Amino acid sequence: QMRLVESGGGLVLAGGSLRLSCAASGRNLRNYAMGWFRQAPGKEREFVAGISVNGGNTDYADSVKGRFTISRDDAKNTVYLQMNSLKPDDTAVYYCHRPGGYWGQGTQVTVSS
């Protein structure tokens, strides 16, 4: 059993920054590719960013390229999402994900203008 717990969400002004954390327990994060997804009200959950097992490869949705950075610290069993130049359209619940159907509970990010 693997548990993923997101933190770091909150209210931020447009143009601001936020760093989300995903802390894993029950399994070593180093064995898994990981990702971040988000879901805005009335919309489907969408892919935001992904990172390979060894951290050598990352991938981003076009809407966040150049603004968001996914990283991992396997010694801390944690995945991060650094979000810069935030826009109101980034407002959503952000979920940490491990392929195979594992999700965190989500953390709310609200960007106001």
Backbone as a printed PyTorch tensor [residue, N CA C, xyz], in Angstrom:
tensor([[[  0.8360,  -1.1900,   0.0000],
         [  0.0000,   0.0000,   0.0000],
         [  0.8780,   1.2500,   0.0000]],

        [[  0.6150,   2.1110,  -0.9640],
         [  1.3380,   3.3670,  -1.0780],
         [  0.3850,   4.5240,  -0.8140]],

        [[  0.8240,   5.4460,  -0.0040],
         [  0.0420,   6.6340,   0.2870],
         [  0.7710,   7.8660,  -0.2220]],

        [[  0.0290,   8.7350,  -0.8920],
         [  0.5540,   9.9820,  -1.4130],
         [ -0.1980,  11.1320,  -0.7740]],

        [[  0.5270,  12.0860,  -0.2270],
         [ -0.0850,  13.2200,   0.4550],
         [  0.4790,  14.5100,  -0.1050]],

        [[ -0.3960,  15.3030,  -0.7300],
         [  0.0080,  16.5870,  -1.2870],
         [ -0.0890,  17.6820,  -0.2370]],

        [[  0.7380,  18.6980,  -0.3980],
         [  0.6710,  19.8730,   0.4450],
         [  1.2330,  21.0590,  -0.3250]],

        [[  1.0050,  22.2480,   0.1920],
         [  1.5680,  23.4520,  -0.3980],
         [  0.6030,  24.2950,  -1.1940]],

        [[ -0.6230,  23.8260,  -1.3630],
         [ -1.6040,  24.6130,  -2.0810],
         [ -2.0550,  25.8080,  -1.2690]],

        [[ -2.7680,  26.7020,  -1.9230],
         [ -3.2660,  27.8850,  -1.2550],
         [ -3.7290,  28.9260,  -2.2360]],

        [[ -3.9040,  30.1320,  -1.7310],
         [ -4.3470,  31.2630,  -2.5340],
         [ -3.1510,  32.1400,  -2.8790]],

        [[ -3.0200,  32.4600,  -4.1540],
         [ -1.9070,  33.2740,  -4.6170],
         [ -2.3940,  34.2410,  -5.6890]],

        [[ -1.7570,  35.3960,  -5.7700],
         [ -2.0930,  36.3670,  -6.8040],
         [ -1.5060,  35.9490,  -8.1440]],

        [[ -2.1760,  36.3450,  -9.2200],
         [ -1.6430,  36.0990, -10.5520],
         [ -0.2230,  36.6380, -10.6570]],

        [[  0.6430,  35.8400, -11.2780],
         [  2.0450,  36.2020, -11.3860],
         [  2.8970,  35.6630, -10.2620]],

        [[  2.2740,  35.1570,  -9.2270],
         [  2.9860,  34.6370,  -8.0810],
         [  3.4570,  33.2130,  -8.2700]],

        [[  4.0380,  32.6610,  -7.2150],
         [  4.6120,  31.3230,  -7.2520],
         [  4.1270,  30.4890,  -6.0850]],

        [[  4.1550,  29.1960,  -6.2890],
         [  3.7630,  28.2450,  -5.2660],
         [  4.5460,  26.9660,  -5.5070]],

        [[  4.9200,  26.2800,  -4.4480],
         [  5.5730,  24.9860,  -4.5810],
         [  4.7390,  23.9160,  -3.8930]],

        [[  4.3240,  22.9330,  -4.6660],
         [  3.5750,  21.8090,  -4.1380],
         [  4.5210,  20.6610,  -3.8130]],

        [[  4.1820,  19.9140,  -2.7770],
         [  4.9480,  18.7470,  -2.3930],
         [  4.0470,  17.5260,  -2.3710]],

        [[  4.6060,  16.3950,  -2.7220],
         [  3.9120,  15.1170,  -2.6480],
         [  4.7980,  14.1630,  -1.8650]],

        [[  4.3900,  13.8610,  -0.6540],
         [  5.1440,  12.9670,   0.2110],
         [  4.5640,  11.5620,   0.1220]],

        [[  5.4210,  10.5910,  -0.1330],
         [  4.9920,   9.2070,  -0.2870],
         [  5.3880,   8.3800,   0.9280]],

        [[  4.5550,   7.4180,   1.2450],
         [  4.8630,   6.4640,   2.2950],
         [  4.4110,   5.0810,   1.8480]],

        [[  4.9920,   4.0770,   2.4320],
         [  4.6250,   2.7030,   2.1150],
         [  5.4690,   2.0650,   1.0210]],

        [[  5.9850,   2.8730,   0.1300],
         [  6.8490,   2.4220,  -0.9490],
         [  7.9090,   3.4760,  -1.2190]],

        [[  9.0110,   3.0510,  -1.7910],
         [ 10.0650,   3.9830,  -2.1640],
         [  9.7240,   4.6430,  -3.4850]],

        [[  9.6970,   5.9530,  -3.4730],
         [  9.3570,   6.7160,  -4.6630],
         [ 10.3490,   6.4940,  -5.7940]],

        [[ 11.5660,   6.1500,  -5.4630],
         [ 12.6140,   5.9920,  -6.4700],
         [ 12.3070,   4.9110,  -7.4870]],

        [[ 11.3570,   4.0250,  -7.1730],
         [ 11.0150,   2.9300,  -8.0650],
         [  9.9600,   3.2890,  -9.1000]],

        [[  9.4660,   4.5250,  -9.0610],
         [  8.3120,   4.8700,  -9.8760],
         [  8.4740,   6.1870, -10.6060]],

        [[  7.9990,   6.2020, -11.8530],
         [  7.7280,   7.4730, -12.4960],
         [  6.5550,   8.1260, -11.7640]],

        [[  6.5590,   9.4450, -11.7080],
         [  5.5220,  10.1630, -10.9710],
         [  5.0040,  11.3290, -11.7960]],

        [[  3.8290,  11.7870, -11.4320],
         [  3.2540,  12.8950, -12.1600],
         [  2.3510,  13.7660, -11.3110]],

        [[  2.0400,  14.9200, -11.8580],
         [  1.0510,  15.8280, -11.2940],
         [ -0.0810,  16.0160, -12.2900]],

        [[ -1.2940,  15.9580, -11.7900],
         [ -2.4930,  16.2400, -12.5570],
         [ -3.2760,  17.3260, -11.8480]],

        [[ -4.2160,  17.9200, -12.5530],
         [ -5.0780,  18.9080, -11.9180],
         [ -6.4860,  18.7970, -12.4730]],

        [[ -7.4370,  19.2510, -11.6830],
         [ -8.8270,  19.2350, -12.0940],
         [ -9.5060,  20.5210, -11.6360]],

        [[ -9.9800,  21.2810, -12.6040],
         [-10.7230,  22.5010, -12.3350],
         [-12.2090,  22.1710, -12.2860]],

        [[-12.9990,  22.9930, -11.5990],
         [-14.4410,  22.7380, -11.5190],
         [-15.0730,  22.6120, -12.9020]],

        [[-15.8570,  21.5580, -13.0960],
         [-16.5420,  21.3480, -14.3540],
         [-15.6840,  20.8000, -15.4710]],

        [[-14.4270,  20.5020, -15.1990],
         [-13.5300,  19.9850, -16.2190],
         [-12.9640,  18.6330, -15.8200]],

        [[-12.4830,  17.9030, -16.8240],
         [-11.8500,  16.6190, -16.5680],
         [-10.4670,  16.8170, -15.9710]],

        [[-10.0240,  15.8140, -15.2340],
         [ -8.6730,  15.8390, -14.7090],
         [ -7.6840,  15.7910, -15.8720]],

        [[ -6.6570,  16.6340, -15.8190],
         [ -5.7120,  16.7170, -16.9060],
         [ -4.2730,  16.5890, -16.4160]],

        [[ -3.4460,  16.0750, -17.2920],
         [ -2.0280,  15.9270, -17.0160],
         [ -1.3550,  17.2850, -16.9480]],

        [[ -0.4740,  17.4510, -15.9770],
         [  0.2820,  18.6850, -15.8230],
         [  1.7660,  18.4600, -16.0660]],

        [[  2.3520,  17.5100, -15.3620],
         [  3.7850,  17.2660, -15.4600],
         [  4.1100,  15.8480, -15.0380]],

        [[  5.1750,  15.2950, -15.6130],
         [  5.6250,  13.9630, -15.2490],
         [  7.1340,  13.9110, -15.1610]],

        [[  7.6240,  12.9520, -14.4020],
         [  9.0620,  12.7800, -14.2310],
         [  9.3850,  11.2950, -14.2190]],

        [[ 10.4770,  10.9280, -14.8720],
         [ 10.8660,   9.5350, -14.9920],
         [ 11.4300,   8.9990, -13.6830]],

        [[ 11.6350,   7.6850, -13.6470],
         [ 12.1030,   7.0160, -12.4400],
         [ 13.3900,   7.6310, -11.9050]],

        [[ 14.3400,   7.8730, -12.7980],
         [ 15.6300,   8.4030, -12.3740],
         [ 15.7080,   9.9250, -12.4270]],

        [[ 14.6180,  10.5640, -12.7870],
         [ 14.5880,  12.0100, -12.8540],
         [ 15.2220,  12.6010, -14.0930]],

        [[ 15.6790,  11.7510, -15.0030],
         [ 16.3750,  12.2310, -16.1790],
         [ 15.4870,  12.8210, -17.2480]],

        [[ 14.2090,  12.5140, -17.2000],
         [ 13.2750,  13.0030, -18.2000],
         [ 12.0610,  13.6090, -17.5230]],

        [[ 11.6240,  14.7390, -18.0420],
         [ 10.4100,  15.3840, -17.5720],
         [  9.5300,  15.7220, -18.7560]],

        [[  8.2550,  15.8750, -18.4890],
         [  7.2950,  16.2010, -19.5290],
         [  6.2520,  17.1310, -18.9330]],

        [[  5.7710,  18.0670, -19.7550],
         [  4.8290,  19.0670, -19.2810],
         [  3.7010,  19.2820, -20.2730]],

        [[  2.5390,  19.5980, -19.7380],
         [  1.4560,  20.0590, -20.5870],
         [  1.8640,  21.3710, -21.2400]],

        [[  1.4000,  21.5860, -22.4630],
         [  1.7580,  22.8130, -23.1760],
         [  1.3840,  24.0640, -22.3820]],

        [[  0.3020,  23.9900, -21.6380],
         [ -0.1910,  25.1530, -20.9190],
         [  0.7140,  25.5950, -19.7740]],

        [[  1.6220,  24.7170, -19.3280],
         [  2.4760,  25.0530, -18.1930],
         [  3.9560,  25.0680, -18.5340]],

        [[  4.3110,  24.7180, -19.7510],
         [  5.7170,  24.7010, -20.1510],
         [  6.3510,  26.0740, -19.9600]],

        [[  7.5280,  26.0650, -19.3730],
         [  8.2380,  27.3030, -19.1170],
         [  7.8660,  27.9670, -17.8110]],

        [[  6.8010,  27.4970, -17.1770],
         [  6.3510,  28.0930, -15.9210],
         [  6.4410,  27.1210, -14.7470]],

        [[  6.1760,  25.8440, -15.0050],
         [  6.1790,  24.8320, -13.9500],
         [  7.4070,  23.9400, -14.0810]],

        [[  7.8910,  23.4500, -12.9580],
         [  9.0050,  22.5200, -12.9420],
         [  8.7120,  21.3850, -11.9750]],

        [[  8.7640,  20.1600, -12.4740],
         [  8.6070,  18.9910, -11.6170],
         [  9.9940,  18.4770, -11.2440]],

        [[ 10.1410,  18.0540, -10.0090],
         [ 11.4090,  17.5120,  -9.5490],
         [ 11.1450,  16.4400,  -8.5060]],

        [[ 12.1810,  15.6950,  -8.1870],
         [ 12.0290,  14.6610,  -7.1750],
         [ 13.2530,  14.6130,  -6.2860]],

        [[ 13.0210,  14.2710,  -5.0280],
         [ 14.0840,  14.0570,  -4.0600],
         [ 13.8130,  12.6930,  -3.4390]],

        [[ 14.4030,  11.6620,  -4.0260],
         [ 14.1030,  10.3010,  -3.5880],
         [ 14.5850,  10.0270,  -2.1680]],

        [[ 15.6250,  10.7300,  -1.7240],
         [ 16.0870,  10.5720,  -0.3530],
         [ 15.0260,  11.0210,   0.6420]],

        [[ 14.1900,  11.9770,   0.2360],
         [ 13.0920,  12.4580,   1.0670],
         [ 11.7580,  11.8410,   0.6860]],

        [[ 11.7760,  10.9650,  -0.3250],
         [ 10.5630,  10.3050,  -0.7950],
         [  9.4830,  11.3210,  -1.1660]],

        [[  9.9060,  12.3540,  -1.8740],
         [  9.0220,  13.4740,  -2.1700],
         [  9.1800,  13.9300,  -3.6150]],

        [[  8.0600,  14.2880,  -4.2280],
         [  8.0200,  14.9000,  -5.5510],
         [  7.4970,  16.3200,  -5.3880]],

        [[  8.0510,  17.2340,  -6.1590],
         [  7.6780,  18.6360,  -6.0620],
         [  7.1440,  19.1630,  -7.3870]],

        [[  6.3410,  20.1940,  -7.2940],
         [  5.9220,  20.9420,  -8.4640],
         [  6.0860,  22.4200,  -8.1470]],

        [[  7.1070,  23.0290,  -8.7330],
         [  7.3220,  24.4590,  -8.5880],
         [  6.5100,  25.1720,  -9.6560]],

        [[  5.6340,  26.0600,  -9.2420],
         [  4.7430,  26.7620, -10.1440],
         [  5.0420,  28.2470, -10.0850]],

        [[  5.4920,  28.8050, -11.1960],
         [  5.8030,  30.2180, -11.3020],
         [  4.8800,  30.8840, -12.3120]],

        [[  4.8330,  32.2020, -12.2520],
         [  4.0060,  32.9860, -13.1760],
         [  2.5890,  32.4340, -13.2600]],

        [[  2.0060,  32.2050, -12.1130],
         [  0.6980,  31.5720, -12.0570],
         [ -0.3820,  32.4460, -12.6740]],

        [[ -1.3240,  31.7890, -13.3180],
         [ -2.4440,  32.4350, -13.9820],
         [ -3.7480,  31.9640, -13.3520]],

        [[ -4.8160,  32.7620, -13.4550],
         [ -6.1100,  32.3000, -12.9450],
         [ -6.5390,  30.9560, -13.5240]],

        [[ -6.1640,  30.6630, -14.7720],
         [ -6.5160,  29.3850, -15.3860],
         [ -5.8140,  28.2010, -14.7390]],

        [[ -4.8140,  28.4630, -13.9120],
         [ -4.1420,  27.3930, -13.1840],
         [ -4.9360,  26.9510, -11.9570]],

        [[ -5.9890,  27.6770, -11.6240],
         [ -6.8050,  27.3330, -10.4730],
         [ -7.4030,  25.9380, -10.6420]],

        [[ -7.1390,  25.0690,  -9.6840],
         [ -7.5900,  23.6870,  -9.7580],
         [ -7.1700,  22.9700,  -8.4850]],

        [[ -7.6890,  21.7640,  -8.3170],
         [ -7.1540,  20.8520,  -7.3240],
         [ -6.0310,  20.0740,  -7.9910]],

        [[ -4.8730,  20.0750,  -7.3730],
         [ -3.7000,  19.4080,  -7.9240],
         [ -3.4750,  18.0820,  -7.2160]],

        [[ -3.2740,  17.0390,  -8.0250],
         [ -3.1330,  15.6870,  -7.5120],
         [ -1.7810,  15.1010,  -7.8710]],

        [[ -1.1570,  14.4700,  -6.9170],
         [  0.0250,  13.6650,  -7.1530],
         [ -0.4180,  12.2940,  -7.6430]],

        [[  0.3220,  11.7200,  -8.5970],
         [ -0.0870,  10.4610,  -9.2080],
         [  1.0830,   9.5270,  -9.4350]],

        [[  0.8590,   8.2590,  -9.1400],
         [  1.7720,   7.1910,  -9.5160],
         [  1.0730,   6.2980, -10.5060]],

        [[  1.6620,   6.0640, -11.6780],
         [  1.0350,   5.1660, -12.6500],
         [  0.6740,   3.8330, -12.0120]],

        [[ -0.5010,   3.3580, -12.3500],
         [ -1.0390,   2.1680, -11.7290],
         [ -2.2680,   2.4730, -10.9040]],

        [[ -2.7240,   3.7250, -10.9540],
         [ -3.9650,   4.1010, -10.3060],
         [ -3.8260,   4.6450,  -8.8970]],

        [[ -2.6620,   5.1680,  -8.5440],
         [ -2.4460,   5.7000,  -7.2110],
         [ -2.4850,   7.2190,  -7.2310]],

        [[ -3.3230,   7.7830,  -6.3710],
         [ -3.5430,   9.2210,  -6.3060],
         [ -3.4920,   9.7260,  -4.8800]],

        [[ -3.0260,  10.9570,  -4.7280],
         [ -3.1630,  11.6430,  -3.4620],
         [ -4.5550,  12.2230,  -3.3280]],

        [[ -4.8120,  12.8890,  -2.2150],
         [ -6.1350,  13.4580,  -1.9570],
         [ -6.3400,  14.7960,  -2.6400]],

        [[ -5.2720,  15.4040,  -3.1020],
         [ -5.3410,  16.6730,  -3.7950],
         [ -5.1130,  17.8560,  -2.8780]],

        [[ -4.5970,  18.9260,  -3.4590],
         [ -4.4240,  20.1760,  -2.7450],
         [ -4.9220,  21.3160,  -3.6340]],

        [[ -5.6820,  22.2150,  -3.0430],
         [ -6.3250,  23.2840,  -3.8010],
         [ -5.3490,  24.4140,  -4.0870]],

        [[ -5.3000,  24.8220,  -5.3480],
         [ -4.5430,  25.9950,  -5.7620],
         [ -5.5200,  26.9890,  -6.3640]],

        [[ -5.5550,  28.1810,  -5.8070],
         [ -6.4350,  29.2260,  -6.3100],
         [ -5.6010,  30.4450,  -6.6700]],

        [[ -5.6980,  30.8690,  -7.9160],
         [ -4.9490,  32.0190,  -8.4120],
         [ -5.9480,  33.1270,  -8.7030]],

        [[ -5.8000,  34.2300,  -8.0190],
         [ -6.7260,  35.3440,  -8.1550],
         [ -6.1040,  36.4680,  -8.9620]],

        [[ -6.9490,  37.2230,  -9.6300],
         [ -6.5190,  38.3780, -10.4050],
         [ -6.9980,  39.6720,  -9.7810]]])
